[in-house]
Structures are given as structure tokens and as C-alpha cells.
Amino acid sequence: MSAVQTAAPPLALRTRRLAVRFRPTRFVLNVILGLIALFWLVPTLSLLVISLRPASSFGVTGWWTVFTAPTQLTLHNYQSLFSTGFASGGILDSAITTALITVPATVLVTVLASLAAYSLVFGRWRGRTAVFLVIVALLVVPVQVALIPVAQLYNAFGHVSGFNPFGTLPGVIIFHVAFGLPFGIFLMRNFYTGIPKDLLEAGRIDGAGEWTLFRRVVLPLGLPAAASLAIFQFIWVWNDLLVGLVFLGGNQHHTLTIYLYGFTRTLANNYWVIATGGIISILIPLAIFFSFQRYFVRGVLAGAVK
Amino acid sequence: MSRVVLKDLTKRYAGGNLAVDRLNLEVGDGEFVCLVGPSGCGKTTALRMIAGLEDISGGQVMIGDKVVNLLPPRDRDIALVFQSYALYPHMSVFDNMAFGLKLRKTPKPEIESAVREAARILDLERYLDRKPGQLSGGQRQRVALGRAIVREPAVFLMDEPLSNLDAKLRVQTRAEIAALQLRLGVTTVYVTHDQVEAMTLGHRVAVLREGRLQQCDTPRRLYEHPCNVFVAGFVGSPAMNLDRLPFDGTAARAGEVGIPLPGAAAAAARQAGLSEVVLGLRPESLSLELDGGGDGATRLSGAVHLVEDTGADAWVHVDAPGGSSALRLVALADARRLPAVGDRIVLAVRVAEAHVFDPATGERLGD
């Protein structure tokens, strides 16, 4: 009985807790932050609403009328887009093509950047800093500058090997990996420098070789950085239009961004396609973000040293 | 279990900087040897060369009867306890301790029993599922020790394992390490900058300075027969009083008073033709004569400059007339009868306990 009685905190304590939660300054701050977040969300929200309104209502009534007349909402636009099924050039085909480019490009960049960063931080070879500086310098190369040289390189490679990556998925993937690596290595290297060297030495004494150290010690500790890198890279590649446009030219399969871009020439009639397709193309990166978010653990290194 | 032999072990850094200079040391099977010295004396570098974490510039490291210079750390059959503990933060206490055994493909039941046994010895059984981040400093330190002992290595290497603990825990853990080593009987090389730690733990203590071995001896021998001024000043707390005084052929002159030197030391000083010597007197070799004694002992009179009362003992700093400048001597006093600052007192010198050094070379004179 006594246990039950003591389980409820005394009234004074409870009111004190409420008082802390409703401190006026914090409340005002939260309201302001909430308003800013809402403001930021308005374009995306309007896109979502437009995609759910009949195509005919576009330009006739504003999307905000949905708040007064919610009955106008319909899934018709989505049904129309999906009605083409997996036919090449359709939205599903484009989504699959985009995924076929984005997933390998993300995995490769994350893995290769982690390996390179391990070597740059924990390896014992001359010129590590110089190599790193060159990689950082590569960060400033704009994509546009590289398009033509890389296309020529692909063609030359095609002449020599018989396989011309230009216009193929591997060609686009290689381009994305090459352009994602400098930033990836930069990010991973900076994170790895925070891992105490003692940990690796302890591992070496415990009997670990370089591969084991990488896989069992450094990689798990670098997960937060690897997760951020994966998210960045995924979103960049997923949202890329330019590289796909140039390097997939002539390919019957194309990316979601190219698919959507195709409708902008007849914007007024196809506004619903862009809104609906836009929402569909947002969903995947959003899912990726939320599934990787749990790796953003603060203080992963707590307790390692001292 | 095996011995560790260092032969002319040398570490020269790229800039030509000598961190360890021809270090010769033999650590016997089951022996506990402390490497001690001020920071930058090369003690940690020497330990890291034994561990295989640092390239060897010259000389040899032998573990057992094998030269291990070119072997990677994992093939040296050693365990190292780091100053920082270096626990894997993403692994549980159990996995931290089991990691080395897992990599050696030890069968699971054996790993389980080895880790449980180590956890029992170190009182860590309740924490096996926790991550290092959830442990206190003392517990982390014990996990680091546990990681070393589960592997049952031939040699333990410890790099200032107590320096991150608070004073009380340090004394407690020090005793635990001594007991653990005694029980396991594993050859141990222990690095510390704390001479008290070295003296209490080591069967023998090796004093290093600027990469060179000064003296390696039992703690008692090191205390009673320091081989040079550096060791004399480094070992003991408070430090030995070391003063340069004129030498008249038999005694060191402190103002009017002649302090007769031990016979062998005086003979050595005469033979070397010295006109000055460095006289070393431990605080306990000086006693306060508050009432003024009567026998024929050598006495120095002076004024009390400072009194440090530690409870059981007290250290009395006394200004006495010296050679060219005044002597500042620290004497051990009975805390029950303490003089006040400014008092004029008489110090009786136990001249038989005096240490005498050559002022030029710093080497010990006499036996």
C-alpha cells in the first residue's frame, strides 16, 4: 500500500514540473520556431494539395480553398500517372531508373570514401596530407566543366574497350561517384580524425589487422558520418537533372527529374503532372532520411578514452 | 610467461631527436619493473617499442628468447593498458574484454569463462552489458585491465594506467594492480612519472632521463644508493636536499660548520681533487633539536622559513648558512612538536646517511 502512495509525486512537485514546462520564454520560442517551420513547409504543402486536387481546378481556384472545401480532394492524379504502369518513359519506369542510379552511386561513394578516409587518417604512408589537399581542391570543380571532357573520355574508352559508358546507367553512376567522392572523403576523413588513435592501437594489440580495424572499430564509430554522407549523396543524385540529361541522352529509360522536366514545356496543361510527380519523387528521399536518421547518435565516442 | 630484454634500444625521430638512447634493461620472468622519469624522458616511447607500436631505430627487443623487432603487436604475446584506457565505445564491457580472444578464434565457451573470470577478479560482473560510456573512471580502468588479463599474455605493458584517476582511487587501484600482478605472476613493464607509484609497485625501478637509463634497482637500493644527482633528486618525496658546498679534504663546509663526509666518499673526492662537492641529505637525515642536544653530532643552526604539516609528519624548511649562498634545507619533523615560522632552531645531521656527488659529473662518490 505504501508503495502505491509514494508512487504519485507530491502535488507541489507536480506543479513545479508544469511550471518548468510552460516557462513563457520557451513557449514563445517554440511558437516562433513552429511558425518558421510552417512557412518553410508551405511550398511543399501546396504541391501536395495541388496533386490531390482535380487537374481542372488548377488556375480556377487557389489550392488553399482545400481548407474550406476538403471534398475536392481526390487521388485521381496519382491514378492517371500510375495507369501507364511500367512502360518505359512512364513515371514508375523513371523512378526505377533513378533508383538504379542512385542506390549504387550512394553505396559506392559511402564505402569508397570511408575506405579512403581510413587510409588518409590511420594509414602510415608519405604524402597523405598532400593527397587529401588535392582531394579537397577537387571540391571546387563544377559539374558543368566536367561534362564534355568526361563524355569524350567515355567515347575514347568505348573505342578502346568496345563498351562506351556514354548513354548507359553505369556511365551516369560512375560520374556521380566521381563527383561525390571528394566531399565524401572530406567528410569521413574529418570525422575519423576525431577517433582516438589509441583505439586502433588497442585493436592492433588485441590482434586486429587493418581490415578488421576498419570493419569492427572505425566503421561502427563512423556510422553517424557515413549516414549523413549517404543521405546527402542520395538526395543529390536522386534530384540530379543535368548529369542524367547529358549522359542518358538517347537512352529510352530516364530519371524522374528528366521525366518531370519533360512536362515543363507545356506547363499550364501539365501542372498536375509536375505536382503529383514531384510529390512521388520526394517520398523516397524522405523515407531514406527518416530511416537513416537513427544513426545520428550524439556522443558515439563517449567512454573511449578517459 | 617470459622475460623481456632490451639491448641498446634506440629511438631516433625524423628530426634527429633521440627519444630513447641505447637502453639496456632485462626484466626477469614474472618480474614487475617500473620505468619512471619526468615527462619526455622516453619511458612511454620505450614501452611502445616493446609493444610494437613504434618502429625501433636501433638495438633489440626480446620477449622470451625471441627478437621481436619486426613482429607486429599481435604476434608479440603482450597486452597493453593505455593511459586513456582506449576502450571500444561501441562495444559492451563483455565485448571489450572478449575482442582479442574472438580475433584469435578462441572457442566461445572459453571466451565466456575467461571474461567471466576476469570480471569476477576485477569486480565487473554487474557491468558486463554496459557500454564504457556508462561507467565511472575507475570502472573503465578496470575494464582496460580486464581486457589485458583475459588474453593471458606473456607480458603486461602498462602506460600510466592510473593517471586519470582521482588521488584516492589511484592509491586503491595501485594496491589492486600490485595484488593482481602477484597473483598472476606475469612479467610486467609499467610506465609512470610518479615516483611513489614506481617505488610502491616495482620489484625494480628503472629511472630514465632524456632517453638514457640512469639506474635500475630495487626501490630500497634506489633510495639509499642513488647513482647520481638526478636519481637522488627524483626519488623521494619531499626531494633530497642537494647543495653544492666547499670541500676541505674531509668535510663539506656549511658556513662555520664542517659536515664530515663518509670515509669512502671523502677519499673519492680527495682522489678526484675536488674543491667542492654536492652534498645530499634526505629530510629524515636531519632532525630538529628543539631543546638543543649535548652529544658530539654535527649541528646546523638556522631559521624556520616554512612549515608544511601533513598530519602524521611535517616538513620544516630551514634557512641555514651554506657555502657561497644560504642553504635551504627541508627536515622531517615530529608533527606533535612543531616550531613556528621565524624560530631559530638547531638541526642535527646524521652524517652517515649523507650522499656525496661530484658537482661536475653528478656521479655518486664513494659507495
mmCIF file with all atom_site columns, N, CA and C in Angstrom, chain A residues 124 198-199 201-209 212 216-217 220-221 300-306, chain B residues 48 53 73-74 78 80 82 84 86-91 99-100 103-104 132-133 140 147 151 164:
data_model
loop_
_atom_site.group_PDB
_atom_site.id
_atom_site.type_symbol
_atom_site.label_atom_id
_atom_site.label_alt_id
_atom_site.label_comp_id
_atom_site.label_asym_id
_atom_site.label_entity_id
_atom_site.label_seq_id
_atom_site.pdbx_PDB_ins_code
_atom_site.Cartn_x
_atom_site.Cartn_y
_atom_site.Cartn_z
_atom_site.occupancy
_atom_site.B_iso_or_equiv
_atom_site.pdbx_formal_charge
_atom_site.auth_seq_id
_atom_site.auth_comp_id
_atom_site.auth_asym_id
_atom_site.auth_atom_id
_atom_site.pdbx_PDB_model_num
ATOM 1   N N  . ARG A 1 124 ? 49.888 4.668   -42.733 1.00 0.00 ? 124 ARG A N  1
ATOM 2   C CA . ARG A 1 124 ? 51.206 5.252   -42.486 1.00 0.00 ? 124 ARG A CA 1
ATOM 3   C C  . ARG A 1 124 ? 51.959 5.306   -43.796 1.00 0.00 ? 124 ARG A C  1
ATOM 4   N N  . ASP A 1 198 ? 44.565 5.758   -30.034 1.00 0.00 ? 198 ASP A N  1
ATOM 5   C CA . ASP A 1 198 ? 44.724 4.703   -29.032 1.00 0.00 ? 198 ASP A CA 1
ATOM 6   C C  . ASP A 1 198 ? 43.800 3.512   -29.312 1.00 0.00 ? 198 ASP A C  1
ATOM 7   N N  . LEU A 1 199 ? 42.592 3.826   -29.809 1.00 0.00 ? 199 LEU A N  1
ATOM 8   C CA . LEU A 1 199 ? 41.626 2.751   -30.059 1.00 0.00 ? 199 LEU A CA 1
ATOM 9   C C  . LEU A 1 199 ? 42.156 1.781   -31.093 1.00 0.00 ? 199 LEU A C  1
ATOM 10  N N  . GLU A 1 201 ? 45.320 1.357   -31.847 1.00 0.00 ? 201 GLU A N  1
ATOM 11  C CA . GLU A 1 201 ? 46.490 0.673   -31.291 1.00 0.00 ? 201 GLU A CA 1
ATOM 12  C C  . GLU A 1 201 ? 46.041 -0.450  -30.368 1.00 0.00 ? 201 GLU A C  1
ATOM 13  N N  . ALA A 1 202 ? 45.003 -0.171  -29.583 1.00 0.00 ? 202 ALA A N  1
ATOM 14  C CA . ALA A 1 202 ? 44.455 -1.227  -28.725 1.00 0.00 ? 202 ALA A CA 1
ATOM 15  C C  . ALA A 1 202 ? 43.986 -2.390  -29.587 1.00 0.00 ? 202 ALA A C  1
ATOM 16  N N  . GLY A 1 203 ? 43.359 -2.064  -30.715 1.00 0.00 ? 203 GLY A N  1
ATOM 17  C CA . GLY A 1 203 ? 42.896 -3.101  -31.631 1.00 0.00 ? 203 GLY A CA 1
ATOM 18  C C  . GLY A 1 203 ? 44.055 -3.906  -32.203 1.00 0.00 ? 203 GLY A C  1
ATOM 19  N N  . ARG A 1 204 ? 45.125 -3.199  -32.565 1.00 0.00 ? 204 ARG A N  1
ATOM 20  C CA . ARG A 1 204 ? 46.285 -3.897  -33.122 1.00 0.00 ? 204 ARG A CA 1
ATOM 21  C C  . ARG A 1 204 ? 46.861 -4.865  -32.102 1.00 0.00 ? 204 ARG A C  1
ATOM 22  N N  . ILE A 1 205 ? 46.900 -4.436  -30.837 1.00 0.00 ? 205 ILE A N  1
ATOM 23  C CA . ILE A 1 205 ? 47.440 -5.309  -29.800 1.00 0.00 ? 205 ILE A CA 1
ATOM 24  C C  . ILE A 1 205 ? 46.496 -6.472  -29.539 1.00 0.00 ? 205 ILE A C  1
ATOM 25  N N  . ASP A 1 206 ? 45.194 -6.203  -29.649 1.00 0.00 ? 206 ASP A N  1
ATOM 26  C CA . ASP A 1 206 ? 44.214 -7.284  -29.493 1.00 0.00 ? 206 ASP A CA 1
ATOM 27  C C  . ASP A 1 206 ? 44.293 -8.288  -30.635 1.00 0.00 ? 206 ASP A C  1
ATOM 28  N N  . GLY A 1 207 ? 45.017 -7.916  -31.696 1.00 0.00 ? 207 GLY A N  1
ATOM 29  C CA . GLY A 1 207 ? 45.219 -8.882  -32.776 1.00 0.00 ? 207 GLY A CA 1
ATOM 30  C C  . GLY A 1 207 ? 44.506 -8.546  -34.065 1.00 0.00 ? 207 GLY A C  1
ATOM 31  N N  . ALA A 1 208 ? 44.008 -7.317  -34.196 1.00 0.00 ? 208 ALA A N  1
ATOM 32  C CA . ALA A 1 208 ? 43.273 -6.962  -35.394 1.00 0.00 ? 208 ALA A CA 1
ATOM 33  C C  . ALA A 1 208 ? 44.212 -6.490  -36.491 1.00 0.00 ? 208 ALA A C  1
ATOM 34  N N  . GLY A 1 209 ? 43.937 -6.917  -37.712 1.00 0.00 ? 209 GLY A N  1
ATOM 35  C CA . GLY A 1 209 ? 44.639 -6.379  -38.874 1.00 0.00 ? 209 GLY A CA 1
ATOM 36  C C  . GLY A 1 209 ? 43.902 -5.146  -39.358 1.00 0.00 ? 209 GLY A C  1
ATOM 37  N N  . THR A 1 212 ? 40.166 -5.688  -40.226 1.00 0.00 ? 212 THR A N  1
ATOM 38  C CA . THR A 1 212 ? 39.345 -5.878  -39.024 1.00 0.00 ? 212 THR A CA 1
ATOM 39  C C  . THR A 1 212 ? 39.170 -4.557  -38.280 1.00 0.00 ? 212 THR A C  1
ATOM 40  N N  . ARG A 1 216 ? 35.513 -3.448  -37.721 1.00 0.00 ? 216 ARG A N  1
ATOM 41  C CA . ARG A 1 216 ? 34.983 -3.673  -36.374 1.00 0.00 ? 216 ARG A CA 1
ATOM 42  C C  . ARG A 1 216 ? 35.115 -2.464  -35.463 1.00 0.00 ? 216 ARG A C  1
ATOM 43  N N  . VAL A 1 217 ? 36.045 -1.568  -35.779 1.00 0.00 ? 217 VAL A N  1
ATOM 44  C CA . VAL A 1 217 ? 36.248 -0.424  -34.878 1.00 0.00 ? 217 VAL A CA 1
ATOM 45  C C  . VAL A 1 217 ? 35.877 0.896   -35.555 1.00 0.00 ? 217 VAL A C  1
ATOM 46  N N  . PRO A 1 220 ? 31.986 1.162   -37.396 1.00 0.00 ? 220 PRO A N  1
ATOM 47  C CA . PRO A 1 220 ? 30.870 1.383   -36.465 1.00 0.00 ? 220 PRO A CA 1
ATOM 48  C C  . PRO A 1 220 ? 30.913 2.755   -35.802 1.00 0.00 ? 220 PRO A C  1
ATOM 49  N N  . LEU A 1 221 ? 32.118 3.223   -35.502 1.00 0.00 ? 221 LEU A N  1
ATOM 50  C CA . LEU A 1 221 ? 32.212 4.528   -34.853 1.00 0.00 ? 221 LEU A CA 1
ATOM 51  C C  . LEU A 1 221 ? 31.922 5.653   -35.843 1.00 0.00 ? 221 LEU A C  1
ATOM 52  N N  . VAL A 1 300 ? 28.898 9.176   -29.803 1.00 0.00 ? 300 VAL A N  1
ATOM 53  C CA . VAL A 1 300 ? 29.241 7.769   -30.028 1.00 0.00 ? 300 VAL A CA 1
ATOM 54  C C  . VAL A 1 300 ? 30.582 7.411   -29.408 1.00 0.00 ? 300 VAL A C  1
ATOM 55  N N  . LEU A 1 301 ? 31.445 8.397   -29.216 1.00 0.00 ? 301 LEU A N  1
ATOM 56  C CA . LEU A 1 301 ? 32.780 8.088   -28.723 1.00 0.00 ? 301 LEU A CA 1
ATOM 57  C C  . LEU A 1 301 ? 32.867 8.136   -27.202 1.00 0.00 ? 301 LEU A C  1
ATOM 58  N N  . ALA A 1 302 ? 31.744 8.370   -26.546 1.00 0.00 ? 302 ALA A N  1
ATOM 59  C CA . ALA A 1 302 ? 31.767 8.510   -25.087 1.00 0.00 ? 302 ALA A CA 1
ATOM 60  C C  . ALA A 1 302 ? 32.372 7.271   -24.438 1.00 0.00 ? 302 ALA A C  1
ATOM 61  N N  . GLY A 1 303 ? 33.288 7.491   -23.526 1.00 0.00 ? 303 GLY A N  1
ATOM 62  C CA . GLY A 1 303 ? 33.841 6.378   -22.770 1.00 0.00 ? 303 GLY A CA 1
ATOM 63  C C  . GLY A 1 303 ? 35.021 5.687   -23.410 1.00 0.00 ? 303 GLY A C  1
ATOM 64  N N  . ALA A 1 304 ? 35.416 6.165   -24.596 1.00 0.00 ? 304 ALA A N  1
ATOM 65  C CA . ALA A 1 304 ? 36.547 5.509   -25.265 1.00 0.00 ? 304 ALA A CA 1
ATOM 66  C C  . ALA A 1 304 ? 37.836 5.816   -24.532 1.00 0.00 ? 304 ALA A C  1
ATOM 67  N N  . VAL A 1 305 ? 38.071 7.084   -24.315 1.00 0.00 ? 305 VAL A N  1
ATOM 68  C CA . VAL A 1 305 ? 39.291 7.464   -23.634 1.00 0.00 ? 305 VAL A CA 1
ATOM 69  C C  . VAL A 1 305 ? 38.943 8.344   -22.447 1.00 0.00 ? 305 VAL A C  1
ATOM 70  N N  . LYS A 1 306 ? 39.627 8.162   -21.408 1.00 0.00 ? 306 LYS A N  1
ATOM 71  C CA . LYS A 1 306 ? 39.473 8.867   -20.137 1.00 0.00 ? 306 LYS A CA 1
ATOM 72  C C  . LYS A 1 306 ? 38.137 8.602   -19.457 1.00 0.00 ? 306 LYS A C  1
ATOM 73  N N  . ARG B 2 48  ? 56.287 1.618   -25.909 1.00 0.00 ? 48  ARG B N  1
ATOM 74  C CA . ARG B 2 48  ? 55.620 1.438   -27.202 1.00 0.00 ? 48  ARG B CA 1
ATOM 75  C C  . ARG B 2 48  ? 56.488 0.626   -28.164 1.00 0.00 ? 48  ARG B C  1
ATOM 76  N N  . LEU B 2 53  ? 54.278 -0.750  -31.238 1.00 0.00 ? 53  LEU B N  1
ATOM 77  C CA . LEU B 2 53  ? 53.503 0.364   -31.789 1.00 0.00 ? 53  LEU B CA 1
ATOM 78  C C  . LEU B 2 53  ? 54.416 1.453   -32.338 1.00 0.00 ? 53  LEU B C  1
ATOM 79  N N  . PRO B 2 73  ? 52.407 -6.029  -33.319 1.00 0.00 ? 73  PRO B N  1
ATOM 80  C CA . PRO B 2 73  ? 51.992 -6.152  -31.917 1.00 0.00 ? 73  PRO B CA 1
ATOM 81  C C  . PRO B 2 73  ? 51.253 -7.456  -31.624 1.00 0.00 ? 73  PRO B C  1
ATOM 82  N N  . ARG B 2 74  ? 50.390 -7.876  -32.553 1.00 0.00 ? 74  ARG B N  1
ATOM 83  C CA . ARG B 2 74  ? 49.536 -9.032  -32.258 1.00 0.00 ? 74  ARG B CA 1
ATOM 84  C C  . ARG B 2 74  ? 50.324 -10.328 -32.127 1.00 0.00 ? 74  ARG B C  1
ATOM 85  N N  . ILE B 2 78  ? 51.673 -9.861  -26.017 1.00 0.00 ? 78  ILE B N  1
ATOM 86  C CA . ILE B 2 78  ? 51.693 -8.845  -24.977 1.00 0.00 ? 78  ILE B CA 1
ATOM 87  C C  . ILE B 2 78  ? 50.292 -8.250  -24.838 1.00 0.00 ? 78  ILE B C  1
ATOM 88  N N  . LEU B 2 80  ? 48.576 -4.407  -23.569 1.00 0.00 ? 80  LEU B N  1
ATOM 89  C CA . LEU B 2 80  ? 48.943 -3.049  -23.170 1.00 0.00 ? 80  LEU B CA 1
ATOM 90  C C  . LEU B 2 80  ? 47.733 -2.362  -22.537 1.00 0.00 ? 80  LEU B C  1
ATOM 91  N N  . PHE B 2 82  ? 46.345 1.173   -21.733 1.00 0.00 ? 82  PHE B N  1
ATOM 92  C CA . PHE B 2 82  ? 46.634 2.538   -22.150 1.00 0.00 ? 82  PHE B CA 1
ATOM 93  C C  . PHE B 2 82  ? 46.307 3.532   -21.044 1.00 0.00 ? 82  PHE B C  1
ATOM 94  N N  . SER B 2 84  ? 44.836 6.214   -21.601 1.00 0.00 ? 84  SER B N  1
ATOM 95  C CA . SER B 2 84  ? 43.470 6.673   -21.887 1.00 0.00 ? 84  SER B CA 1
ATOM 96  C C  . SER B 2 84  ? 42.452 5.531   -21.806 1.00 0.00 ? 84  SER B C  1
ATOM 97  N N  . ALA B 2 86  ? 41.477 3.492   -23.788 1.00 0.00 ? 86  ALA B N  1
ATOM 98  C CA . ALA B 2 86  ? 41.217 3.086   -25.173 1.00 0.00 ? 86  ALA B CA 1
ATOM 99  C C  . ALA B 2 86  ? 40.227 1.939   -25.255 1.00 0.00 ? 86  ALA B C  1
ATOM 100 N N  . LEU B 2 87  ? 39.087 2.081   -24.590 1.00 0.00 ? 87  LEU B N  1
ATOM 101 C CA . LEU B 2 87  ? 38.040 1.067   -24.695 1.00 0.00 ? 87  LEU B CA 1
ATOM 102 C C  . LEU B 2 87  ? 37.242 1.322   -25.967 1.00 0.00 ? 87  LEU B C  1
ATOM 103 N N  . TYR B 2 88  ? 36.715 0.236   -26.567 1.00 0.00 ? 88  TYR B N  1
ATOM 104 C CA . TYR B 2 88  ? 35.900 0.401   -27.763 1.00 0.00 ? 88  TYR B CA 1
ATOM 105 C C  . TYR B 2 88  ? 34.532 0.911   -27.317 1.00 0.00 ? 88  TYR B C  1
ATOM 106 N N  . PRO B 2 89  ? 34.192 2.156   -27.659 1.00 0.00 ? 89  PRO B N  1
ATOM 107 C CA . PRO B 2 89  ? 32.987 2.754   -27.066 1.00 0.00 ? 89  PRO B CA 1
ATOM 108 C C  . PRO B 2 89  ? 31.703 2.111   -27.564 1.00 0.00 ? 89  PRO B C  1
ATOM 109 N N  . HIS B 2 90  ? 31.747 1.438   -28.720 1.00 0.00 ? 90  HIS B N  1
ATOM 110 C CA . HIS B 2 90  ? 30.519 0.873   -29.277 1.00 0.00 ? 90  HIS B CA 1
ATOM 111 C C  . HIS B 2 90  ? 30.306 -0.568  -28.826 1.00 0.00 ? 90  HIS B C  1
ATOM 112 N N  . MET B 2 91  ? 31.228 -1.079  -28.018 1.00 0.00 ? 91  MET B N  1
ATOM 113 C CA . MET B 2 91  ? 31.074 -2.468  -27.566 1.00 0.00 ? 91  MET B CA 1
ATOM 114 C C  . MET B 2 91  ? 30.784 -2.493  -26.072 1.00 0.00 ? 91  MET B C  1
ATOM 115 N N  . PHE B 2 99  ? 37.108 -9.118  -27.213 1.00 0.00 ? 99  PHE B N  1
ATOM 116 C CA . PHE B 2 99  ? 37.509 -8.796  -28.593 1.00 0.00 ? 99  PHE B CA 1
ATOM 117 C C  . PHE B 2 99  ? 38.789 -9.524  -29.021 1.00 0.00 ? 99  PHE B C  1
ATOM 118 N N  . GLY B 2 100 ? 39.814 -9.430  -28.172 1.00 0.00 ? 100 GLY B N  1
ATOM 119 C CA . GLY B 2 100 ? 41.091 -10.058 -28.502 1.00 0.00 ? 100 GLY B CA 1
ATOM 120 C C  . GLY B 2 100 ? 40.971 -11.569 -28.659 1.00 0.00 ? 100 GLY B C  1
ATOM 121 N N  . LEU B 2 103 ? 39.190 -12.451 -31.932 1.00 0.00 ? 103 LEU B N  1
ATOM 122 C CA . LEU B 2 103 ? 40.065 -12.328 -33.100 1.00 0.00 ? 103 LEU B CA 1
ATOM 123 C C  . LEU B 2 103 ? 41.037 -13.494 -33.183 1.00 0.00 ? 103 LEU B C  1
ATOM 124 N N  . ARG B 2 104 ? 41.324 -14.098 -32.042 1.00 0.00 ? 104 ARG B N  1
ATOM 125 C CA . ARG B 2 104 ? 42.230 -15.249 -32.038 1.00 0.00 ? 104 ARG B CA 1
ATOM 126 C C  . ARG B 2 104 ? 41.476 -16.553 -32.216 1.00 0.00 ? 104 ARG B C  1
ATOM 127 N N  . PRO B 2 132 ? 31.167 1.377   -22.282 1.00 0.00 ? 132 PRO B N  1
ATOM 128 C CA . PRO B 2 132 ? 32.147 2.150   -21.496 1.00 0.00 ? 132 PRO B CA 1
ATOM 129 C C  . PRO B 2 132 ? 31.635 3.525   -21.084 1.00 0.00 ? 132 PRO B C  1
ATOM 130 N N  . GLY B 2 133 ? 30.805 4.141   -21.942 1.00 0.00 ? 133 GLY B N  1
ATOM 131 C CA . GLY B 2 133 ? 30.294 5.474   -21.631 1.00 0.00 ? 133 GLY B CA 1
ATOM 132 C C  . GLY B 2 133 ? 29.442 5.511   -20.375 1.00 0.00 ? 133 GLY B C  1
ATOM 133 N N  . ARG B 2 140 ? 36.096 1.969   -15.813 1.00 0.00 ? 140 ARG B N  1
ATOM 134 C CA . ARG B 2 140 ? 36.714 1.885   -17.145 1.00 0.00 ? 140 ARG B CA 1
ATOM 135 C C  . ARG B 2 140 ? 38.139 1.373   -17.032 1.00 0.00 ? 140 ARG B C  1
ATOM 136 N N  . ARG B 2 147 ? 40.672 -6.379  -20.049 1.00 0.00 ? 147 ARG B N  1
ATOM 137 C CA . ARG B 2 147 ? 40.981 -6.687  -21.438 1.00 0.00 ? 147 ARG B CA 1
ATOM 138 C C  . ARG B 2 147 ? 42.394 -7.258  -21.548 1.00 0.00 ? 147 ARG B C  1
ATOM 139 N N  . ARG B 2 151 ? 43.466 -12.232 -21.941 1.00 0.00 ? 151 ARG B N  1
ATOM 140 C CA . ARG B 2 151 ? 44.251 -12.846 -23.007 1.00 0.00 ? 151 ARG B CA 1
ATOM 141 C C  . ARG B 2 151 ? 45.381 -13.700 -22.464 1.00 0.00 ? 151 ARG B C  1
ATOM 142 N N  . ASN B 2 164 ? 44.642 8.925   -14.812 1.00 0.00 ? 164 ASN B N  1
ATOM 143 C CA . ASN B 2 164 ? 43.360 9.613   -14.987 1.00 0.00 ? 164 ASN B CA 1
ATOM 144 C C  . ASN B 2 164 ? 42.404 9.399   -13.823 1.00 0.00 ? 164 ASN B C  1
#
